[in-house]
Amino acid sequence: MLPTKNLLSDEGSPYLRQHAENPVHWRPWSRDALAEAVRLDRPILLSVGYAACHWCHVMAHESFENEQVAEVMNRLFVNIKVDREERPDIDQIYMAALASMGEQGGWPLTMFLTPDAKPFWGGTYFPREPRYGRPGFIQVLNAVDAAWRGKRANILQSAQELSHHVGQRLGGSAAPAELTAEAARTLASGISGLIDRELGGLRGAPKFPNAPFMQTLWLSWLKSGNEKHRDDVLESLEHMLRGGIYDHVGGGLARYSTDAEWLIPHFEKMLYDNAQLVRLLNWAYAASADELFRIRIEQTISWMLREMQLPAGTFASSLDADSEGEEGRFYTWTRAQIETSLENDSLIFFKYFSLEKPAAWEGDPIICQTPAQADLALADIETVRAVAERLLRSREQRVRPGRDDKALTDWNGLAIAALAEAGRSLDRKEWTSAAAGAFEAIVAAADQDGRLPHSSLGDRRLFPALSSDYAAMINAAVSLFEATRDSTYIDRARDFLEQLDRWYLDATGSGYYLTASDSADVPLRIRGDVDEAIPSASGQIIEAMTRLASATGDLDLERRAWDVGARATGRIQGQQYGQAGIVNACVLLLEPKKLIIVEDPTEPKLVPVANRSPDPRRVDIILTLGEQSAHATLPGDELPDTKKAGAYLCAGLSCLPVINDPEALEAALRRR
């Protein structure tokens, strides 16, 4: 029997520990908490959020820290708190249930469940007192209790039907569908039609970076040469990198802007957004040679290494939006603060930057750039860098926003891949080394059976991992293999795939679940087909299998990837906007590219061309003259001639004649 008190103080999640002093008798999600609800025959109040979530903090201060609210919660419900970053499997189930009720999702997620964990009603943020057109939270609690006592039979029936619907939607199977380029063309055309032609990104507000959509457009350009789709991405990146959503003092991108102009950020900074940004910028810089993209890569990675790197070498999950009880206080500036920090050089600052305070924003002004200022800054980058560094030193004296120090395996996988790829493209070996260090730290966190954790915080580990963790680490391993030429990364990737097959493969052998087969506390096993701010688990798995098959020449693995892609495509028929990750991964599968370069490493001529021409569809294998490698197989199971330098570029089953000239290789790599 669980004690009648708050049980969050010993949890490994910083978000859960933020609520450890609440008078609410919170339980972490567990079999014991679910059993308590059954034993007491009480509904469950499920609250889902994350450490950097501003409105989660607001609801906590207003309601969960309030004795009167807590008394009602403790008397009527079994109260369970979930960190959505630790348990995205739980979050996705109940977020889908909320959407099925016709409600808009978001965090904090507030759901009411039957004692056997079936959802029957919910919402997001509720104020303590009635306002914003919303009822007060105590009103909500009492109304739910009254409905539960007076209409239990109806609630149980509707909860059963809703759970069945969610289970079919998130965990069901479908017949395989043919993989064609048409789905990707249709999706890219649809996304392009949603682009804001004046401001970039998708039309309207709020504005999110939406990396999966940007990748869809980029892949469309790479495949078809559709320059409109390329420009959709380049122009969207330019707008957000000049706007207030970008931290012009310290580097890094905020999670989203609350307005349509990319000006007013929601100031939380997430590892996954910035990892995906670095990868997109690496492609954009290679295609455009726009120095803005290179500079933002450097600034963003500097921020990651300075503010997000943990002692083990992994990366923290997020930085809070709030400090000193105020959203954005750490990041905003008044003119007087700028002048105090820079003294006579403040005029230099205002030449290159603006301070904006729109009517919708109650805080201090936000730093941004006009297009003209961004151009000026590029022409005088050392002056701009010196001014920004002085402001950064001044800002470091402020009270910092909280950092969520848990290292999530899948988010770290994204960061590792981005660092390895950017380090290779821009010849920054220290970035590649940081990627390798983070990779080794994740591997070292595995248990005695070699199983990865989903989350690590100090010496605490959350097992088992999710399928997205293994997929992200396979992709990270392939990127590190390309950057370092170290084949042990391929061996590690194969180990990860074995774990994925053992614990997550479905009965058909051609699909995967998000949760492991021995996860004992999930109400249902879901596929992980739906994108969030990052590609879905299914999309990452297909990409990982495709890239590993290309790197190893494993035709059986390539055929398996086709089967997984066909099954996933069958499940998402007619709903690709929420599953762009699967569509994008199937683009890689339709025509995987491989480049094998044989060269004298003391006189590289071809390798630098490949390094500065990144292509998400391509896996590169670099061999030294005379070296033999089982990985470096060409279609037809042939091996390249390693007695002389040359580049072998293949797409699918066909290869170009061997290329010896760097200019010819560059032309071949850039050909659409």
XYZ file of C-alpha atoms in Angstrom:
672
model
C 0.000 0.000 0.000
C 1.365 3.395 -0.977
C 1.700 6.051 1.758
C -0.709 8.993 1.714
C 1.876 11.590 0.806
C 3.721 13.038 -2.178
C 6.075 10.367 -3.591
C 8.073 12.339 -6.153
C 11.148 13.339 -4.139
C 13.160 10.252 -5.085
C 12.367 10.338 -8.802
C 15.071 10.758 -11.431
C 13.101 13.311 -13.433
C 13.811 16.977 -12.626
C 10.238 17.762 -13.677
C 8.768 15.307 -11.200
C 11.051 16.601 -8.471
C 9.821 20.143 -9.187
C 6.504 18.896 -7.805
C 7.901 16.974 -4.824
C 6.929 19.710 -2.344
C 3.352 20.066 -3.605
C 0.678 19.218 -1.008
C -0.829 16.957 -3.665
C -0.225 13.254 -3.008
C 1.472 12.748 -6.363
C 2.547 9.308 -7.515
C 4.893 8.635 -10.427
C 3.396 6.466 -13.155
C 3.926 2.890 -11.971
C 2.200 -0.429 -11.509
C 1.804 0.397 -7.816
C 0.029 3.683 -8.551
C -2.304 2.013 -11.051
C -3.028 -0.784 -8.565
C -3.853 1.818 -5.897
C -6.544 3.323 -8.128
C -8.112 -0.105 -8.599
C -7.935 -0.906 -4.877
C -9.489 2.436 -3.865
C -11.920 2.355 -6.797
C -11.055 5.976 -7.555
C -10.561 7.757 -10.857
C -7.030 8.768 -11.748
C -6.082 12.407 -12.280
C -3.188 12.266 -14.712
C -1.054 15.387 -15.146
C 1.593 15.334 -17.893
C 4.197 18.031 -18.488
C 7.928 18.680 -18.715
C 10.528 20.762 -16.920
C 10.779 23.639 -19.427
C 7.004 24.035 -19.862
C 5.851 27.563 -18.925
C 2.128 26.784 -18.540
C 2.999 23.687 -16.520
C 4.692 26.017 -14.047
C 1.702 28.357 -14.052
C -0.738 25.554 -13.244
C 1.609 24.230 -10.574
C 1.860 27.604 -8.834
C -1.861 28.306 -9.082
C -3.269 24.889 -8.227
C -0.832 22.162 -7.242
C 0.855 24.330 -4.602
C -2.517 25.379 -3.178
C -3.682 23.543 -0.068
C -7.387 23.893 -0.898
C -6.959 22.466 -4.402
C -4.720 19.688 -3.110
C -7.293 18.677 -0.486
C -9.905 18.118 -3.196
C -7.480 16.244 -5.437
C -6.287 13.988 -2.623
C -9.815 13.201 -1.443
C -11.334 12.402 -4.833
C -8.554 11.023 -7.048
C -5.369 9.012 -7.302
C -3.013 11.691 -8.626
C -0.284 10.630 -11.050
C 2.412 12.933 -12.453
C 4.238 12.083 -15.703
C 7.241 13.692 -17.356
C 6.318 13.473 -21.041
C 10.000 13.386 -21.998
C 10.606 10.358 -19.791
C 7.399 8.647 -20.850
C 6.419 9.743 -24.367
C 4.615 6.419 -24.710
C 2.177 7.377 -21.942
C 1.900 10.944 -23.188
C 1.074 9.894 -26.755
C -1.711 7.565 -25.637
C -3.557 10.176 -23.602
C -2.828 13.038 -25.983
C -4.439 10.939 -28.727
C -7.405 10.357 -26.434
C -7.791 14.098 -25.895
C -7.642 14.701 -29.650
C -10.304 12.028 -30.166
C -12.549 14.011 -27.829
C -12.252 16.951 -30.207
C -9.993 18.951 -27.897
C -6.729 20.671 -28.826
C -3.681 19.123 -27.203
C -0.810 20.731 -25.361
C 0.925 20.755 -21.996
C 0.170 20.541 -19.216
C -2.072 17.653 -20.230
C -4.782 17.050 -17.639
C -6.657 13.767 -18.094
C -9.170 11.890 -15.983
C -8.984 8.101 -16.193
C -11.022 5.200 -14.879
C -9.311 3.146 -12.157
C -8.039 0.795 -14.892
C -6.389 3.756 -16.684
C -8.902 4.279 -19.508
C -9.400 7.977 -20.386
C -12.858 9.507 -20.129
C -12.371 13.298 -20.053
C -9.616 15.878 -20.086
C -8.071 19.144 -21.167
C -4.809 21.028 -20.853
C -4.267 24.034 -18.577
C -7.028 24.884 -16.122
C -6.778 28.102 -14.057
C -7.462 27.882 -10.355
C -10.205 30.494 -10.655
C -12.565 30.745 -13.654
C -11.033 32.889 -16.429
C -9.953 32.785 -20.071
C -13.371 31.234 -20.705
C -12.283 28.195 -18.668
C -13.833 26.882 -15.461
C -11.817 26.999 -12.258
C -9.895 23.829 -11.424
C -11.826 23.013 -8.247
C -15.045 23.328 -10.262
C -13.590 20.874 -12.760
C -12.585 18.419 -10.027
C -15.991 18.464 -8.393
C -17.822 18.172 -11.713
C -15.760 15.145 -12.737
C -16.371 13.543 -9.346
C -20.102 14.165 -9.613
C -20.190 12.640 -13.086
C -18.171 9.650 -11.918
C -20.556 8.978 -9.017
C -23.753 9.704 -10.932
C -23.018 8.366 -14.413
C -20.389 5.718 -13.852
C -21.888 3.138 -16.225
C -21.974 5.629 -19.080
C -18.434 6.796 -18.320
C -17.088 3.240 -18.238
C -18.722 2.423 -21.567
C -17.450 5.562 -23.302
C -13.978 5.064 -21.786
C -13.902 1.521 -23.144
C -14.898 2.721 -26.616
C -12.381 5.574 -26.535
C -9.573 3.263 -25.425
C -10.390 0.838 -28.226
C -10.340 3.675 -30.745
C -6.971 4.973 -29.475
C -5.556 1.457 -29.478
C -6.567 0.906 -33.098
C -5.260 4.313 -34.132
C -1.889 4.110 -32.408
C -1.221 0.390 -32.183
C -3.069 -1.213 -35.063
C -1.782 -2.992 -38.126
C -2.502 -2.579 -41.814
C -1.742 -4.351 -45.040
C 1.499 -3.245 -46.667
C 1.244 -0.458 -49.244
C 3.416 0.042 -52.285
C 6.302 2.434 -51.776
C 6.230 5.115 -54.458
C 7.679 8.590 -54.907
C 4.165 9.958 -55.372
C 3.395 10.116 -51.641
C 6.479 12.268 -51.050
C 5.670 14.528 -54.005
C 2.109 15.004 -52.787
C 3.213 15.748 -49.231
C 5.907 18.207 -50.324
C 3.447 20.011 -52.587
C 0.925 20.242 -49.760
C 3.476 21.564 -47.273
C 4.733 24.112 -49.790
C 1.171 25.340 -50.158
C 1.079 26.062 -46.421
C 4.287 28.142 -46.391
C 4.076 31.803 -45.364
C 5.518 33.555 -48.431
C 6.372 36.726 -46.509
C 7.625 35.385 -43.210
C 8.654 31.774 -43.806
C 7.480 28.731 -41.900
C 3.860 27.671 -41.949
C 1.286 30.440 -42.153
C -0.218 31.773 -38.948
C 0.810 31.641 -35.316
C 2.317 30.161 -33.267
C 5.259 29.288 -35.509
C 7.323 26.154 -34.939
C 10.534 25.225 -36.788
C 8.899 21.908 -37.844
C 12.032 20.036 -38.903
C 10.179 17.008 -40.387
C 8.293 19.297 -42.806
C 11.478 21.146 -43.722
C 13.150 17.823 -44.473
C 10.240 16.803 -46.712
C 10.737 19.948 -48.785
C 14.521 19.495 -48.876
C 14.260 15.892 -50.052
C 11.796 16.992 -52.718
C 14.325 19.484 -54.057
C 17.143 16.930 -53.970
C 15.035 14.421 -55.895
C 13.220 16.637 -58.392
C 15.228 19.839 -58.553
C 12.134 21.815 -57.485
C 13.821 25.076 -56.494
C 10.641 26.424 -54.922
C 10.816 23.701 -52.288
C 14.496 24.432 -51.653
C 13.742 28.124 -51.274
C 10.840 27.363 -48.910
C 13.424 25.901 -46.552
C 16.165 28.492 -47.072
C 13.816 31.446 -46.628
C 12.138 29.921 -43.576
C 15.537 29.398 -41.979
C 16.611 32.971 -42.767
C 13.494 34.428 -41.134
C 13.773 32.400 -37.950
C 17.538 32.993 -37.667
C 17.022 36.774 -37.781
C 14.012 36.755 -35.483
C 13.631 36.830 -31.738
C 13.158 33.055 -31.662
C 16.936 32.849 -32.149
C 19.187 33.781 -29.213
C 21.487 36.372 -30.782
C 23.600 36.670 -27.640
C 24.164 33.041 -26.667
C 23.140 31.010 -29.706
C 20.417 28.425 -30.072
C 16.776 28.415 -31.059
C 13.755 28.662 -28.769
C 10.995 26.077 -29.116
C 8.593 28.309 -31.048
C 7.430 31.882 -31.547
C 4.059 32.926 -30.213
C 3.497 35.297 -33.155
C 3.636 34.946 -36.934
C 6.800 37.063 -37.294
C 9.221 34.748 -35.408
C 9.659 37.656 -32.964
C 8.257 36.682 -29.557
C 9.708 33.338 -28.556
C 8.376 30.903 -26.043
C 11.784 31.026 -24.416
C 12.313 27.372 -23.519
C 15.225 25.835 -25.431
C 15.071 22.166 -26.368
C 17.985 19.927 -27.337
C 16.016 18.272 -30.145
C 15.120 21.567 -31.869
C 18.720 22.681 -31.964
C 20.097 19.308 -33.038
C 17.707 19.256 -35.986
C 18.462 22.921 -36.728
C 22.192 22.178 -37.010
C 21.511 19.341 -39.439
C 19.218 21.491 -41.612
C 21.683 24.380 -41.569
C 24.488 22.056 -42.614
C 22.524 21.070 -45.738
C 21.440 24.663 -46.352
C 24.978 26.039 -46.131
C 26.312 23.390 -48.506
C 23.605 24.210 -51.059
C 23.634 28.006 -50.778
C 27.052 29.040 -49.408
C 25.110 31.592 -47.305
C 27.406 32.569 -44.442
C 24.412 33.182 -42.167
C 23.871 29.429 -42.006
C 27.509 28.632 -41.211
C 27.650 31.254 -38.463
C 24.438 30.001 -36.874
C 25.793 26.440 -36.939
C 28.863 27.628 -35.027
C 26.829 29.676 -32.554
C 24.300 26.918 -31.907
C 26.934 24.246 -31.365
C 28.868 26.620 -29.102
C 25.691 26.999 -27.030
C 25.198 23.216 -26.911
C 28.748 22.621 -25.722
C 28.753 25.551 -23.280
C 25.314 25.282 -21.691
C 23.920 21.815 -22.439
C 26.862 19.410 -22.168
C 26.761 17.278 -19.012
C 29.807 15.982 -17.101
C 29.501 12.535 -18.720
C 29.636 14.088 -22.189
C 25.950 13.684 -22.981
C 23.560 16.605 -23.422
C 20.807 17.911 -21.147
C 17.235 17.952 -22.383
C 16.173 21.581 -22.093
C 16.464 25.024 -20.570
C 13.448 26.544 -18.871
C 11.542 29.480 -20.328
C 11.289 31.130 -16.898
C 13.736 32.585 -14.416
C 12.955 34.575 -11.286
C 9.301 33.711 -11.890
C 9.145 35.525 -15.222
C 9.123 34.132 -18.743
C 12.080 35.286 -20.844
C 13.675 37.409 -18.104
C 17.105 35.858 -18.689
C 17.064 36.597 -22.434
C 15.477 40.062 -22.764
C 17.150 43.480 -22.571
C 16.235 47.097 -22.100
C 18.144 49.800 -23.935
C 19.583 50.939 -20.610
C 20.903 47.431 -19.879
C 22.572 47.297 -23.294
C 24.179 50.702 -22.727
C 25.370 49.746 -19.239
C 26.910 46.496 -20.489
C 28.547 47.912 -23.636
C 29.067 51.569 -22.663
C 30.377 53.457 -25.717
C 30.086 50.331 -27.901
C 26.307 50.245 -27.532
C 26.056 52.222 -30.785
C 27.809 49.323 -32.490
C 25.173 46.961 -31.105
C 22.294 49.041 -32.455
C 23.914 49.114 -35.875
C 23.596 45.343 -36.127
C 20.617 44.527 -33.870
C 17.206 45.866 -32.902
C 15.208 45.765 -29.683
C 11.515 45.102 -30.260
C 8.654 45.176 -27.758
C 5.368 44.375 -29.525
C 2.078 45.113 -27.819
C 1.425 41.411 -27.208
C 4.596 41.078 -25.098
C 4.658 42.236 -21.470
C 8.352 41.642 -20.782
C 11.448 43.632 -21.687
C 12.371 44.069 -25.370
C 13.584 41.159 -27.498
C 16.752 41.194 -29.606
C 16.281 40.568 -33.334
C 17.688 41.674 -36.687
C 16.229 43.317 -39.751
C 17.339 41.822 -43.090
C 19.653 44.808 -43.611
C 21.198 44.374 -40.153
C 21.764 40.663 -40.780
C 23.606 41.492 -44.006
C 25.723 44.114 -42.242
C 26.543 41.656 -39.479
C 27.767 39.067 -41.985
C 30.102 41.648 -43.507
C 31.582 42.548 -40.114
C 31.255 39.313 -38.216
C 34.244 39.748 -35.883
C 32.896 43.063 -34.559
C 29.458 41.518 -34.070
C 30.946 38.484 -32.346
C 32.905 40.681 -29.916
C 29.795 42.681 -28.975
C 27.731 39.513 -28.479
C 30.448 37.986 -26.285
C 30.438 41.057 -24.037
C 26.674 40.836 -23.665
C 26.955 37.121 -22.976
C 29.432 37.768 -20.159
C 27.045 40.339 -18.731
C 24.086 37.960 -19.069
C 25.961 35.239 -17.228
C 25.629 37.365 -14.078
C 21.836 36.962 -14.167
C 19.845 34.207 -12.473
C 19.891 31.378 -14.996
C 16.777 29.483 -16.080
C 16.567 25.936 -14.810
C 18.137 23.137 -16.825
C 16.622 19.685 -17.125
C 19.749 17.586 -16.717
C 18.351 14.226 -17.752
C 20.025 12.842 -20.874
C 17.431 11.328 -23.192
C 18.924 8.669 -25.438
C 16.927 9.498 -28.565
C 17.464 13.267 -28.280
C 21.173 12.666 -27.693
C 21.216 10.467 -30.778
C 19.895 13.399 -32.802
C 22.536 15.694 -31.313
C 25.348 13.198 -31.936
C 24.394 12.810 -35.602
C 24.171 16.583 -36.063
C 27.560 17.215 -34.433
C 29.260 14.438 -36.395
C 27.831 15.641 -39.713
C 28.558 19.344 -39.119
C 32.023 18.526 -37.786
C 32.759 16.588 -40.925
C 31.362 19.199 -43.315
C 33.055 22.188 -41.686
C 36.233 20.357 -40.644
C 35.664 20.910 -36.940
C 37.206 17.851 -35.312
C 36.270 19.066 -31.837
C 32.591 18.733 -32.758
C 33.131 15.182 -33.961
C 34.997 14.423 -30.738
C 32.084 15.792 -28.695
C 29.724 13.566 -30.683
C 31.921 10.531 -30.051
C 32.102 11.321 -26.333
C 28.332 11.578 -26.022
C 27.921 8.321 -27.939
C 30.293 6.467 -25.615
C 28.520 7.867 -22.560
C 25.161 6.583 -23.815
C 26.674 3.147 -24.510
C 28.266 3.106 -21.045
C 24.838 3.679 -19.498
C 23.541 0.342 -20.855
C 22.699 -2.454 -18.431
C 24.569 -5.752 -18.139
C 22.556 -7.175 -21.041
C 23.512 -4.281 -23.285
C 20.061 -2.682 -23.169
C 20.000 1.091 -23.407
C 18.133 3.335 -20.976
C 15.659 5.897 -22.254
C 16.861 8.468 -19.745
C 19.904 8.993 -17.542
C 20.419 11.476 -14.726
C 23.667 11.056 -12.840
C 23.738 7.409 -11.791
C 19.972 6.968 -12.285
C 18.736 5.095 -15.352
C 15.218 4.656 -16.703
C 14.845 1.252 -18.381
C 13.760 -0.026 -20.786
C 14.518 2.286 -23.703
C 12.018 3.068 -26.439
C 12.429 1.924 -30.034
C 13.146 5.563 -30.953
C 16.231 5.408 -28.706
C 17.729 2.501 -30.623
C 16.850 4.029 -34.000
C 18.412 7.395 -33.109
C 21.562 5.688 -31.879
C 21.854 3.592 -35.056
C 21.635 6.770 -37.111
C 24.168 8.434 -34.812
C 26.524 5.466 -35.206
C 26.353 5.634 -39.001
C 27.056 9.392 -38.949
C 30.055 8.836 -36.675
C 31.284 6.045 -38.935
C 31.161 8.426 -41.895
C 32.972 11.143 -39.953
C 35.676 8.993 -38.317
C 35.985 5.948 -40.648
C 35.910 3.821 -37.479
C 34.053 0.597 -38.294
C 33.379 -0.181 -34.627
C 30.473 2.256 -34.926
C 28.932 -0.096 -37.497
C 29.373 -2.988 -35.072
C 27.601 -0.951 -32.408
C 24.785 -0.114 -34.835
C 24.293 -3.822 -35.522
C 24.125 -4.499 -31.776
C 21.447 -1.828 -31.414
C 19.464 -3.387 -34.266
C 19.620 -6.785 -32.562
C 18.165 -5.247 -29.392
C 15.496 -3.505 -31.449
C 14.508 -6.797 -33.072
C 14.496 -8.706 -29.821
C 12.346 -6.373 -27.751
C 10.229 -4.275 -30.145
C 9.465 -6.353 -33.252
C 5.804 -7.240 -33.779
C 4.353 -10.647 -34.603
C 4.579 -10.022 -38.366
C 8.321 -9.447 -38.177
C 7.916 -6.315 -40.289
C 6.936 -3.652 -37.806
C 7.970 -2.297 -34.428
C 6.313 -0.982 -31.300
C 7.457 2.081 -29.394
C 7.627 0.196 -26.086
C 9.514 -2.991 -25.270
C 7.717 -6.304 -24.915
C 8.595 -6.420 -21.202
C 7.297 -2.908 -20.422
C 4.882 -3.838 -17.688
C 3.154 -0.528 -16.975
C 1.810 0.587 -20.371
C -1.952 0.356 -20.916
C -1.348 -0.499 -24.580
C 1.608 -0.875 -26.936
C 1.664 1.771 -29.621
C 3.573 1.929 -32.879
C 5.117 5.368 -32.652
C 3.989 6.457 -36.131
C 3.132 10.052 -35.252
C 5.680 12.857 -35.540
C 6.004 15.378 -32.791
C 8.717 18.038 -33.027
C 11.010 15.188 -34.111
C 10.334 12.384 -36.591
C 8.334 9.461 -35.273
C 9.955 6.313 -33.932
C 8.779 4.442 -37.035
C 10.335 7.045 -39.327
C 13.614 6.915 -37.438
C 13.642 3.101 -37.547
C 13.150 2.989 -41.327
C 15.882 5.599 -41.791
C 18.226 3.699 -39.465
C 17.702 0.369 -41.226
C 18.168 1.985 -44.642
C 21.367 3.793 -43.709
C 22.845 0.765 -41.950
C 22.021 -1.422 -44.964
C 23.785 1.082 -47.242
C 26.802 1.278 -44.954
C 27.177 -2.513 -44.772
C 25.904 -3.648 -48.154
C 23.447 -5.921 -46.307
C 20.762 -6.761 -48.880
C 18.708 -8.777 -46.395
C 18.523 -5.731 -44.117
C 17.532 -3.548 -47.064
C 14.694 -5.973 -47.900
C 13.585 -5.905 -44.260
C 13.590 -2.113 -44.327
C 11.315 -2.277 -47.396
C 8.909 -4.522 -45.503
C 8.875 -2.190 -42.487
C 8.408 0.834 -44.764
C 5.564 -0.817 -46.673
C 3.738 -1.742 -43.451
C 4.184 1.751 -42.026
C 3.019 3.296 -45.299
C -0.080 1.115 -45.145
C -0.865 2.360 -41.650
C -0.654 6.058 -42.577
C -2.664 6.085 -45.774
C -4.509 9.397 -46.048
C -2.864 11.028 -43.015
C 0.692 11.859 -44.047
C 0.829 15.387 -42.583
C 1.270 13.966 -39.085
C 3.604 11.244 -40.312
C 6.097 13.122 -42.474
C 8.909 11.239 -40.739
C 7.737 7.951 -42.268
C 7.321 9.520 -45.706
C 10.796 11.073 -45.522
C 12.376 7.789 -44.443
C 10.714 5.967 -47.321
C 12.241 8.516 -49.726
C 15.667 7.336 -48.520
C 14.545 3.749 -48.956
C 13.311 4.218 -52.510
C 16.707 5.259 -53.825
C 19.485 4.893 -51.250
C 22.740 6.495 -52.309
C 26.202 5.273 -51.487
C 29.563 6.901 -52.102
C 32.791 4.939 -51.701
C 36.016 6.924 -51.952
C 39.453 5.356 -52.198
C 42.207 7.882 -51.539
C 45.596 8.562 -50.019
C 44.717 10.307 -46.710
C 47.916 12.367 -46.849
C 46.791 13.970 -50.136
C 42.991 14.091 -49.991
C 41.305 15.498 -53.070
C 37.995 13.628 -53.300
C 37.104 13.358 -49.611
C 36.884 17.150 -49.054
C 34.402 17.328 -51.947
C 32.187 14.712 -50.291
C 32.513 16.393 -46.899
C 31.270 19.747 -48.157
C 28.402 18.171 -50.136
C 26.203 16.512 -47.454
C 23.106 14.688 -48.674
C 20.696 13.009 -46.235
C 20.055 10.285 -48.818
C 23.716 9.285 -49.028
C 26.047 7.152 -46.911
C 29.771 7.717 -47.462
C 32.513 5.126 -46.947
C 36.135 6.292 -47.068
C 38.920 3.798 -47.739
C 42.682 4.246 -47.714
C 44.625 3.072 -50.745
C 45.147 -0.671 -50.431
C 42.569 -1.071 -47.655
C 39.944 -3.802 -47.855
C 36.665 -3.523 -46.002
C 33.629 -5.765 -45.831
C 31.477 -2.634 -45.496
C 32.554 -1.179 -48.825
C 30.485 -3.305 -51.184
C 28.987 -2.028 -54.414
C 25.697 -3.262 -55.894
C 26.096 -6.819 -57.115
C 28.331 -7.536 -54.088
C 31.365 -6.187 -55.930
C 34.287 -4.464 -54.245
C 35.940 -1.240 -55.403
C 39.472 -1.282 -56.740
C 41.489 -0.011 -53.782
C 44.795 -0.030 -55.639
C 44.089 3.394 -57.119
C 42.222 6.498 -56.024
C 38.661 6.979 -57.182
C 35.079 7.656 -56.167
C 32.219 5.215 -56.721
C 28.799 6.882 -56.604
C 25.768 4.599 -56.639
C 22.019 5.167 -56.453
C 19.942 2.077 -55.890
C 21.423 -0.687 -58.035
C 23.217 1.529 -60.548
C 26.616 3.212 -60.271
C 28.393 5.869 -62.262
C 31.766 5.045 -63.798
C 34.588 5.574 -61.309
C 35.328 9.284 -60.808
C 38.905 10.491 -60.387
C 38.543 14.260 -60.777
C 37.347 16.396 -57.819
C 35.375 18.770 -60.052
C 33.644 15.854 -61.760
C 32.763 14.399 -58.343
C 31.349 17.731 -57.170
C 29.214 17.963 -60.299
C 27.961 14.393 -59.826
C 27.069 14.974 -56.169
C 25.146 18.160 -56.980
C 23.292 16.709 -59.963
C 19.554 16.453 -59.313
